[in-house]
mmCIF file of C-alpha atoms in Angstrom:
data_model
loop_
_atom_site.group_PDB
_atom_site.id
_atom_site.type_symbol
_atom_site.label_atom_id
_atom_site.label_comp_id
_atom_site.label_asym_id
_atom_site.label_seq_id
_atom_site.Cartn_x
_atom_site.Cartn_y
_atom_site.Cartn_z
ATOM 1 C CA MET A 1 149.605 212.240 181.939
ATOM 2 C CA LEU A 2 147.389 214.509 179.631
ATOM 3 C CA ILE A 3 148.904 217.883 179.144
ATOM 4 C CA VAL A 4 145.963 220.770 179.608
ATOM 5 C CA ARG A 5 146.034 224.473 177.912
ATOM 6 C CA GLU A 6 144.305 227.135 178.606
ATOM 7 C CA ILE A 7 143.156 230.235 176.486
ATOM 8 C CA GLY A 8 142.339 232.961 177.703
ATOM 9 C CA PRO A 9 139.305 235.005 176.052
ATOM 10 C CA GLU A 10 141.956 237.332 174.822
ATOM 11 C CA ALA A 11 144.543 235.111 173.669
ATOM 12 C CA MET A 12 141.222 233.696 171.751
ATOM 13 C CA ARG A 13 141.269 236.645 169.874
ATOM 14 C CA THR A 14 144.773 236.750 168.349
ATOM 15 C CA VAL A 15 144.407 232.671 166.923
ATOM 16 C CA GLU A 16 143.545 231.473 163.990
ATOM 17 C CA THR A 17 140.144 230.200 163.477
ATOM 18 C CA TRP A 18 139.227 227.744 161.589
ATOM 19 C CA ARG A 19 136.227 227.940 158.848
ATOM 20 C CA ASP A 20 135.419 225.486 155.804
ATOM 21 C CA GLY A 21 138.131 224.613 153.541
ATOM 22 C CA ARG A 22 140.461 226.323 155.554
ATOM 23 C CA GLY A 23 143.009 225.098 158.114
ATOM 24 C CA PRO A 24 144.398 221.600 158.098
ATOM 25 C CA TYR A 25 142.295 218.085 158.179
ATOM 26 C CA TRP A 26 143.311 214.839 158.593
ATOM 27 C CA GLY A 27 145.333 213.680 156.138
ATOM 28 C CA GLY A 28 147.267 216.518 154.949
ATOM 29 C CA PRO A 29 151.104 217.175 156.837
ATOM 30 C CA CYS A 30 150.788 217.181 160.403
ATOM 31 C CA PRO A 31 151.956 220.626 161.692
ATOM 32 C CA ALA A 32 153.391 218.921 164.338
ATOM 33 C CA ALA A 33 157.499 217.685 164.049
ATOM 34 C CA ARG A 34 158.962 215.128 161.937
ATOM 35 C CA GLY A 35 157.146 211.828 163.095
ATOM 36 C CA CYS A 36 154.107 212.245 164.220
ATOM 37 C CA CYS A 37 151.979 211.086 161.760
ATOM 38 C CA ARG A 38 153.878 208.854 159.610
ATOM 39 C CA TYR A 39 151.293 206.937 158.861
ATOM 40 C CA ASN A 40 148.012 208.997 157.178
ATOM 41 C CA HIS A 41 145.280 206.132 157.217
ATOM 42 C CA THR A 42 142.951 206.262 154.639
ATOM 43 C CA LEU A 43 139.313 205.536 155.267
ATOM 44 C CA THR A 44 139.205 202.008 154.377
ATOM 45 C CA THR A 45 142.049 201.568 156.192
ATOM 46 C CA ARG A 46 140.431 202.329 159.114
ATOM 47 C CA ALA A 47 137.452 200.597 158.474
ATOM 48 C CA GLU A 48 138.983 197.359 157.366
ATOM 49 C CA ASN A 49 141.194 197.062 160.713
ATOM 50 C CA GLN A 50 138.353 199.607 163.704
ATOM 51 C CA THR A 51 137.413 196.133 165.318
ATOM 52 C CA LEU A 52 141.154 195.602 165.635
ATOM 53 C CA TRP A 53 142.207 198.478 166.927
ATOM 54 C CA SER A 54 143.860 198.338 170.612
ATOM 55 C CA ALA A 55 144.875 202.024 169.829
ATOM 56 C CA LEU A 56 143.953 204.981 167.814
ATOM 57 C CA PRO A 57 146.384 204.141 164.147
ATOM 58 C CA THR A 58 148.236 207.210 165.183
ATOM 59 C CA PRO A 59 148.197 208.981 167.857
ATOM 60 C CA CYS A 60 148.520 212.723 167.334
ATOM 61 C CA THR A 61 149.133 215.529 169.653
ATOM 62 C CA MET A 62 148.637 218.436 167.980
ATOM 63 C CA ARG A 63 144.674 217.824 166.071
ATOM 64 C CA PRO A 64 141.898 217.858 167.700
ATOM 65 C CA HIS A 65 139.870 215.177 169.695
ATOM 66 C CA PRO A 66 136.913 215.099 170.133
ATOM 67 C CA ALA A 67 136.349 213.779 173.718
ATOM 68 C CA LEU A 68 138.527 217.428 174.335
ATOM 69 C CA VAL A 69 136.272 219.567 171.648
ATOM 70 C CA ASP A 70 133.363 217.841 173.859
ATOM 71 C CA ASN A 71 134.867 219.546 176.704
ATOM 72 C CA VAL A 72 135.505 223.047 175.202
ATOM 73 C CA LEU A 73 131.924 222.780 174.520
ATOM 74 C CA ARG A 74 130.910 222.470 177.703
ATOM 75 C CA ASN A 75 132.908 225.319 178.641
ATOM 76 C CA GLY A 76 135.167 223.011 179.848
ATOM 77 C CA ASP A 77 139.044 223.775 180.768
ATOM 78 C CA HIS A 78 140.796 220.971 179.479
ATOM 79 C CA GLY A 79 141.196 221.315 175.575
ATOM 80 C CA THR A 80 144.044 222.242 173.866
ATOM 81 C CA VAL A 81 144.151 225.020 170.918
ATOM 82 C CA PRO A 82 143.369 222.806 168.250
ATOM 83 C CA ASP A 83 140.378 221.453 170.665
ATOM 84 C CA ARG A 84 139.384 225.813 170.865
ATOM 85 C CA ARG A 85 139.285 225.706 166.892
ATOM 86 C CA LEU A 86 137.742 222.849 166.170
ATOM 87 C CA ALA A 87 134.972 223.876 168.637
ATOM 88 C CA ASP A 88 134.965 227.382 167.873
ATOM 89 C CA GLU A 89 134.677 225.992 164.599
ATOM 90 C CA LEU A 90 131.415 223.846 165.738
ATOM 91 C CA VAL A 91 129.522 226.376 167.056
ATOM 92 C CA HIS A 92 129.757 229.329 163.267
ATOM 93 C CA ILE A 93 128.289 226.265 162.285
ATOM 94 C CA SER A 94 125.397 225.668 164.243
ATOM 95 C CA LEU A 95 124.740 227.770 167.516
ATOM 96 C CA ALA A 96 122.328 224.472 168.824
ATOM 97 C CA ALA A 97 126.017 222.943 169.931
ATOM 98 C CA PRO A 98 126.161 223.714 173.252
ATOM 99 C CA ALA A 99 122.369 223.162 173.529
ATOM 100 C CA ALA A 100 122.850 219.441 171.750
ATOM 101 C CA VAL A 101 126.030 219.034 174.967
ATOM 102 C CA ARG A 102 122.828 219.483 177.637
ATOM 103 C CA GLU A 103 119.851 217.570 175.795
ATOM 104 C CA ARG A 104 122.805 213.978 174.823
ATOM 105 C CA ASP A 105 123.036 214.453 179.039
ATOM 106 C CA HIS A 106 119.947 215.052 180.040
ATOM 107 C CA PHE A 107 119.001 211.972 177.657
ATOM 108 C CA THR A 108 122.030 209.964 179.170
ATOM 109 C CA ALA A 109 120.732 210.576 182.869
ATOM 110 C CA ARG A 110 117.044 209.984 181.960
ATOM 111 C CA VAL A 111 118.801 206.432 180.246
ATOM 112 C CA VAL A 112 119.936 206.023 183.980
ATOM 113 C CA GLU A 113 117.088 207.014 186.135
ATOM 114 C CA HIS A 114 115.249 204.211 184.210
ATOM 115 C CA ALA A 115 117.389 202.071 184.812
ATOM 116 C CA LEU A 116 117.880 202.229 188.529
ATOM 117 C CA ALA A 117 114.070 201.982 188.368
ATOM 118 C CA GLU A 118 113.931 199.207 187.106
ATOM 119 C CA GLY A 119 116.655 197.476 189.323
ATOM 120 C CA ILE A 120 119.645 197.344 187.071
ATOM 121 C CA THR A 121 122.661 198.937 189.041
ATOM 122 C CA GLN A 122 125.296 198.088 186.546
ATOM 123 C CA PHE A 123 126.384 200.798 184.193
ATOM 124 C CA LEU A 124 128.768 200.242 181.081
ATOM 125 C CA GLU A 125 129.497 204.459 179.054
ATOM 126 C CA LEU A 126 131.540 202.824 175.802
ATOM 127 C CA GLY A 127 133.574 206.103 174.336
ATOM 128 C CA SER A 128 132.872 207.454 177.686
ATOM 129 C CA GLY A 129 134.979 210.741 176.936
ATOM 130 C CA LEU A 130 136.222 211.984 180.068
ATOM 131 C CA ALA A 131 134.665 211.286 182.945
ATOM 132 C CA CYS A 132 134.169 214.192 184.545
ATOM 133 C CA THR A 133 132.048 215.899 182.558
ATOM 134 C CA SER A 134 129.757 212.355 182.496
ATOM 135 C CA ALA A 135 125.406 212.638 183.213
ATOM 136 C CA ALA A 136 125.951 209.380 184.026
ATOM 137 C CA TYR A 137 128.519 209.673 186.945
ATOM 138 C CA THR A 138 126.447 212.797 187.827
ATOM 139 C CA THR A 139 123.234 211.020 188.013
ATOM 140 C CA LEU A 140 124.529 207.735 190.116
ATOM 141 C CA THR A 141 126.759 209.448 192.840
ATOM 142 C CA ALA A 142 123.499 212.131 193.134
ATOM 143 C CA GLN A 143 120.966 208.815 193.876
ATOM 144 C CA ALA A 144 124.306 206.917 196.225
ATOM 145 C CA SER A 145 122.430 207.318 199.555
ATOM 146 C CA SER A 146 119.574 206.264 198.210
ATOM 147 C CA PRO A 147 118.950 202.139 199.487
ATOM 148 C CA GLY A 148 119.372 199.199 197.563
ATOM 149 C CA ALA A 149 122.720 197.587 195.926
ATOM 150 C CA ALA A 150 125.720 200.176 195.464
ATOM 151 C CA ALA A 151 125.883 200.810 191.640
ATOM 152 C CA SER A 152 128.679 200.775 189.443
ATOM 153 C CA ILE A 153 130.009 202.098 185.998
ATOM 154 C CA VAL A 154 133.297 201.239 183.646
ATOM 155 C CA PHE A 155 133.946 203.714 181.213
ATOM 156 C CA VAL A 156 135.319 202.730 178.014
ATOM 157 C CA ASP A 157 137.632 204.867 176.013
ATOM 158 C CA ASN A 158 140.253 204.029 173.164
ATOM 159 C CA ASP A 159 141.859 207.453 173.826
ATOM 160 C CA ILE A 160 145.101 206.753 175.744
ATOM 161 C CA ARG A 161 144.730 210.231 176.508
ATOM 162 C CA VAL A 162 141.305 210.326 177.382
ATOM 163 C CA ASP A 163 141.524 206.922 179.347
ATOM 164 C CA GLU A 164 144.837 207.989 181.651
ATOM 165 C CA PHE A 165 142.689 211.194 182.566
ATOM 166 C CA ASN A 166 139.928 209.533 183.976
ATOM 167 C CA ARG A 167 142.435 207.073 185.482
ATOM 168 C CA ALA A 168 143.386 210.050 187.371
ATOM 169 C CA TRP A 169 140.170 212.006 187.719
ATOM 170 C CA LEU A 170 138.479 208.488 189.588
ATOM 171 C CA ARG A 171 141.599 208.540 192.312
ATOM 172 C CA ARG A 172 141.189 212.218 193.121
ATOM 173 C CA HIS A 173 137.460 212.072 192.931
ATOM 174 C CA ALA A 174 136.833 208.964 194.329
ATOM 175 C CA HIS A 175 132.809 208.853 195.636
ATOM 176 C CA PRO A 176 131.867 206.213 198.340
ATOM 177 C CA GLY A 177 128.788 204.874 197.459
ATOM 178 C CA LEU A 178 129.528 204.375 193.922
ATOM 179 C CA ARG A 179 131.908 201.561 192.608
ATOM 180 C CA ALA A 180 133.103 203.344 188.945
ATOM 181 C CA ALA A 181 136.614 202.287 186.771
ATOM 182 C CA ALA A 182 138.036 203.216 183.657
ATOM 183 C CA ILE A 183 140.048 201.229 181.168
ATOM 184 C CA ARG A 184 141.121 201.895 177.724
ATOM 185 C CA GLY A 185 138.812 199.409 174.851
ATOM 186 C CA ASN A 186 137.812 199.162 171.643
ATOM 187 C CA CYS A 187 134.452 199.007 172.280
ATOM 188 C CA PHE A 188 133.312 198.319 168.647
ATOM 189 C CA ALA A 189 136.016 194.805 169.471
ATOM 190 C CA VAL A 190 132.942 194.165 172.178
ATOM 191 C CA PRO A 191 133.809 190.123 172.002
ATOM 192 C CA LYS A 192 137.260 191.387 173.777
ATOM 193 C CA MET A 193 136.364 194.776 175.397
ATOM 194 C CA LEU A 194 134.302 192.447 177.275
ATOM 195 C CA GLY A 195 136.862 189.594 178.179
ATOM 196 C CA SER A 196 139.088 192.220 179.078
ATOM 197 C CA LEU A 197 135.973 193.968 182.196
ATOM 198 C CA ARG A 198 134.857 190.011 183.155
ATOM 199 C CA GLN A 199 139.348 189.198 183.161
ATOM 200 C CA ALA A 200 139.215 192.437 185.491
ATOM 201 C CA LYS A 201 136.341 191.644 187.861
ATOM 202 C CA LEU A 202 134.300 194.916 186.378
ATOM 203 C CA LEU A 203 131.138 193.133 184.901
ATOM 204 C CA ASP A 204 129.502 190.777 186.619
ATOM 205 C CA ARG A 205 127.212 188.855 184.122
ATOM 206 C CA THR A 206 125.237 186.998 186.165
ATOM 207 C CA ARG A 207 122.638 190.490 186.656
ATOM 208 C CA PRO A 208 121.850 192.837 183.846
ATOM 209 C CA LEU A 209 123.370 195.759 183.001
ATOM 210 C CA ALA A 210 122.659 199.547 181.069
ATOM 211 C CA VAL A 211 124.890 199.487 178.071
ATOM 212 C CA LEU A 212 125.249 203.765 177.483
ATOM 213 C CA MET A 213 126.182 204.194 173.588
ATOM 214 C CA VAL A 214 125.430 207.411 173.230
ATOM 215 C CA ASP A 215 126.997 209.227 170.280
ATOM 216 C CA ILE A 216 129.872 206.980 169.907
ATOM 217 C CA LEU A 217 127.766 204.713 166.637
ATOM 218 C CA HIS A 218 128.835 207.056 164.258
ATOM 219 C CA PHE A 219 132.517 206.780 164.839
ATOM 220 C CA PHE A 220 132.102 203.337 163.470
ATOM 221 C CA GLU A 221 133.434 203.613 160.102
ATOM 222 C CA ARG A 222 132.496 200.193 159.095
ATOM 223 C CA ARG A 223 129.403 199.246 156.441
ATOM 224 C CA ALA A 224 127.316 197.623 158.759
ATOM 225 C CA PRO A 225 127.313 198.648 162.210
ATOM 226 C CA ARG A 226 124.946 196.299 163.145
ATOM 227 C CA VAL A 227 127.328 194.042 163.776
ATOM 228 C CA VAL A 228 128.366 196.201 167.272
ATOM 229 C CA ILE A 229 125.001 195.978 168.694
ATOM 230 C CA ARG A 230 124.486 191.913 167.478
ATOM 231 C CA SER A 231 127.363 191.187 169.424
ATOM 232 C CA LEU A 232 126.304 192.927 172.527
ATOM 233 C CA ALA A 233 122.850 191.365 172.411
ATOM 234 C CA THR A 234 123.940 188.142 171.730
ATOM 235 C CA LYS A 235 126.884 188.524 174.931
ATOM 236 C CA LEU A 236 124.687 190.765 177.392
ATOM 237 C CA PRO A 237 122.889 189.464 180.128
ATOM 238 C CA PRO A 238 119.095 189.610 179.580
ATOM 239 C CA GLY A 239 116.916 192.159 180.512
ATOM 240 C CA SER A 240 119.871 194.275 180.149
ATOM 241 C CA ILE A 241 118.907 197.461 178.211
ATOM 242 C CA LEU A 242 121.489 199.534 175.219
ATOM 243 C CA ALA A 243 120.442 203.075 174.592
ATOM 244 C CA VAL A 244 122.004 203.873 171.202
ATOM 245 C CA THR A 245 121.957 207.195 169.726
ATOM 246 C CA HIS A 246 123.364 208.039 166.027
ATOM 247 C CA LEU A 247 123.883 211.427 164.092
ATOM 248 C CA SER A 248 121.159 211.996 161.093
ATOM 249 C CA ASP A 249 121.395 214.277 158.568
ATOM 250 C CA GLN A 250 117.661 213.530 158.411
ATOM 251 C CA PRO A 251 114.347 214.842 160.839
ATOM 252 C CA LEU A 252 112.057 212.230 161.686
ATOM 253 C CA LEU A 253 109.219 214.097 161.517
ATOM 254 C CA PRO A 254 108.142 213.621 157.193
ATOM 255 C CA LYS A 255 106.501 217.253 156.822
ATOM 256 C CA LEU A 256 109.124 219.338 157.367
ATOM 257 C CA PRO A 257 109.654 221.904 154.693
ATOM 258 C CA LEU A 258 111.579 221.450 152.476
ATOM 259 C CA PRO A 259 114.243 224.453 153.546
ATOM 260 C CA THR A 260 114.776 222.751 156.927
ATOM 261 C CA ARG A 261 115.256 219.783 155.758
ATOM 262 C CA THR A 262 117.571 221.003 153.378
ATOM 263 C CA ALA A 263 119.806 223.531 155.922
ATOM 264 C CA LEU A 264 119.853 220.625 157.935
ATOM 265 C CA ARG A 265 121.626 218.327 155.170
ATOM 266 C CA GLU A 266 124.040 221.274 154.065
ATOM 267 C CA ASP A 267 125.174 221.865 157.513
ATOM 268 C CA THR A 268 125.497 218.102 159.408
ATOM 269 C CA ALA A 269 127.799 217.510 156.134
ATOM 270 C CA ARG A 270 129.278 220.573 157.234
ATOM 271 C CA TRP A 271 129.606 219.514 160.666
ATOM 272 C CA CYS A 272 131.341 215.776 159.702
ATOM 273 C CA ARG A 273 133.950 217.487 157.653
ATOM 274 C CA ALA A 274 134.954 219.490 160.211
ATOM 275 C CA TYR A 275 135.313 216.382 162.910
ATOM 276 C CA GLN A 276 137.561 215.446 159.754
ATOM 277 C CA ARG A 277 139.920 218.245 161.378
ATOM 278 C CA CYS A 278 140.230 215.315 164.402
ATOM 279 C CA VAL A 279 142.381 212.030 164.698
ATOM 280 C CA PRO A 280 140.462 209.213 163.461
ATOM 281 C CA PRO A 281 137.546 207.601 163.536
ATOM 282 C CA HIS A 282 135.622 210.117 162.182
ATOM 283 C CA PRO A 283 131.649 210.588 162.056
ATOM 284 C CA ARG A 284 128.966 210.138 159.233
ATOM 285 C CA THR A 285 125.108 209.750 159.438
ATOM 286 C CA PHE A 286 122.484 207.801 158.431
ATOM 287 C CA GLY A 287 118.661 208.123 158.234
ATOM 288 C CA PRO A 288 116.315 206.966 160.356
ATOM 289 C CA ALA A 289 115.291 203.777 157.846
ATOM 290 C CA ARG A 290 118.918 203.206 158.454
ATOM 291 C CA PHE A 291 119.123 203.813 162.059
ATOM 292 C CA ALA A 292 116.116 201.403 162.604
ATOM 293 C CA SER A 293 117.723 198.753 160.826
ATOM 294 C CA VAL A 294 120.621 198.979 162.819
ATOM 295 C CA VAL A 295 118.994 198.455 166.520
ATOM 296 C CA SER A 296 116.875 196.111 164.712
ATOM 297 C CA ASP A 297 118.226 192.864 167.143
ATOM 298 C CA LEU A 298 116.896 194.957 170.395
ATOM 299 C CA ASP A 299 113.292 194.933 171.630
ATOM 300 C CA LEU A 300 113.099 198.503 171.767
ATOM 301 C CA LEU A 301 111.034 200.284 174.350
ATOM 302 C CA GLY A 302 108.498 203.547 174.076
ATOM 303 C CA PRO A 303 108.502 205.441 171.509
ATOM 304 C CA GLY A 304 110.846 203.477 169.280
ATOM 305 C CA ILE A 305 112.856 205.752 167.843
ATOM 306 C CA THR A 306 112.994 209.685 168.749
ATOM 307 C CA SER A 307 115.805 212.287 169.632
ATOM 308 C CA THR A 308 118.026 212.756 172.382
ATOM 309 C CA SER A 309 115.539 215.718 173.185
ATOM 310 C CA CYS A 310 112.628 214.137 173.757
ATOM 311 C CA TRP A 311 113.041 210.623 175.154
ATOM 312 C CA PRO A 312 111.158 208.565 176.177
ATOM 313 C CA ASP A 313 108.140 210.670 174.022
ATOM 314 C CA PRO A 314 108.457 210.911 170.253
ATOM 315 C CA ASP A 315 109.986 212.871 168.638
ATOM 316 C CA THR A 316 108.377 216.539 167.849
ATOM 317 C CA THR A 317 111.634 218.701 166.801
ATOM 318 C CA ARG A 318 110.200 221.536 164.286
ATOM 319 C CA HIS A 319 113.309 222.963 163.567
ATOM 320 C CA PRO A 320 116.460 220.642 163.778
ATOM 321 C CA ARG A 321 119.716 221.982 164.151
ATOM 322 C CA ALA A 322 123.656 220.531 163.424
ATOM 323 C CA PRO A 323 124.452 218.109 164.841
ATOM 324 C CA PHE A 324 120.523 216.304 165.669
ATOM 325 C CA THR A 325 120.899 212.839 166.496
ATOM 326 C CA LEU A 326 118.199 210.370 166.856
ATOM 327 C CA ALA A 327 118.265 208.058 169.813
ATOM 328 C CA ALA A 328 116.312 204.196 171.030
ATOM 329 C CA VAL A 329 116.531 202.527 174.297
ATOM 330 C CA GLY A 330 116.480 199.055 173.742
ATOM 331 C CA ARG A 331 117.075 195.853 175.537
ATOM 332 C CA ILE A 332 118.277 192.021 175.488
ATOM 333 C CA PRO A 333 116.083 190.413 173.965
ATOM 334 C CA THR A 334 115.504 186.449 175.761
ATOM 335 C CA LEU A 335 115.488 183.578 174.205
ATOM 336 C CA THR A 336 112.481 181.588 175.046
ATOM 337 C CA THR A 337 113.566 178.605 173.079
ATOM 338 C CA PRO A 338 116.406 176.996 172.990
ATOM 339 C CA GLU A 339 118.386 176.112 169.877
ATOM 340 C CA PRO A 340 117.514 172.943 168.514
ATOM 341 C CA THR A 341 120.483 170.058 169.305
ATOM 342 C CA PRO A 342 121.343 168.683 165.698
ATOM 343 C CA THR A 343 119.977 164.946 164.329
ATOM 344 C CA ARG A 344 122.830 162.594 163.757
ATOM 345 C CA THR A 345 122.914 160.311 160.969
ATOM 346 C CA ARG A 346 123.409 156.765 161.455
#
């Protein structure tokens, strides 16, 4: 079970705060008892094995967990002391942190509404975090009384603590008009993940679905995250849509003042450094050009690459603050011509 320690305002004033360079980072001595973090995986080791993980490489109850930090930024009550310390540091780095969470939720809700309008009723939320804060779930339950086929959503998260929480929460909050399930899986190991969903009869390959990869791809630590998108593009039913976001330290508007661009780059570097206090994987940034190459296997919907706050309109952000997040929604291409059959030689 997920253990929650609620921290009141009085207690928070007595808790040590974390700032740049202070407090523990991943790879240093674990503050827990002996045996908690015996193996401090290096970035190279994690990157090589990430698509093979069946669990986090070194589970640790003494480090912040991104899903719980996210909940704290929402003023939720599912954070431990380390989670709250990191959330406090992120707000110190960028006062826009809580607003960015709301913008991400609004983006997710708009994508879900767009998919429903197209007749898509299957949803897959990858790296979902806590289901109780899912904007997709909230949007679908609000639409559950509408006529038409019942919708379904599957939450996929690799963190065992998050997965246990989601399963228990869904049992307590079953909605009669929505089929919802949680499964523990590595969303970067696409063939294995989709196979597990089919085996559990949670995925109908005869119908298109909407896949939500919101604030998850920047945790892929290998050099070529395009392989994840390409794998999804080749294995999902035709007509499916894929929503992808990625942390960026570069604005989309090209002629912003140099001080604005410098501040975004520096604040984003501090943001990523702060997240290195968490259990891995850790986030990294892409510029718009690199992000465009990552989603190049999709037929992007208009306006193409934009930001989470602006989709489905072009980005107009003139004062980007960390975490500035690029966004794109694309359709899985439909193969119009079969692959040629190899000719046999006599």
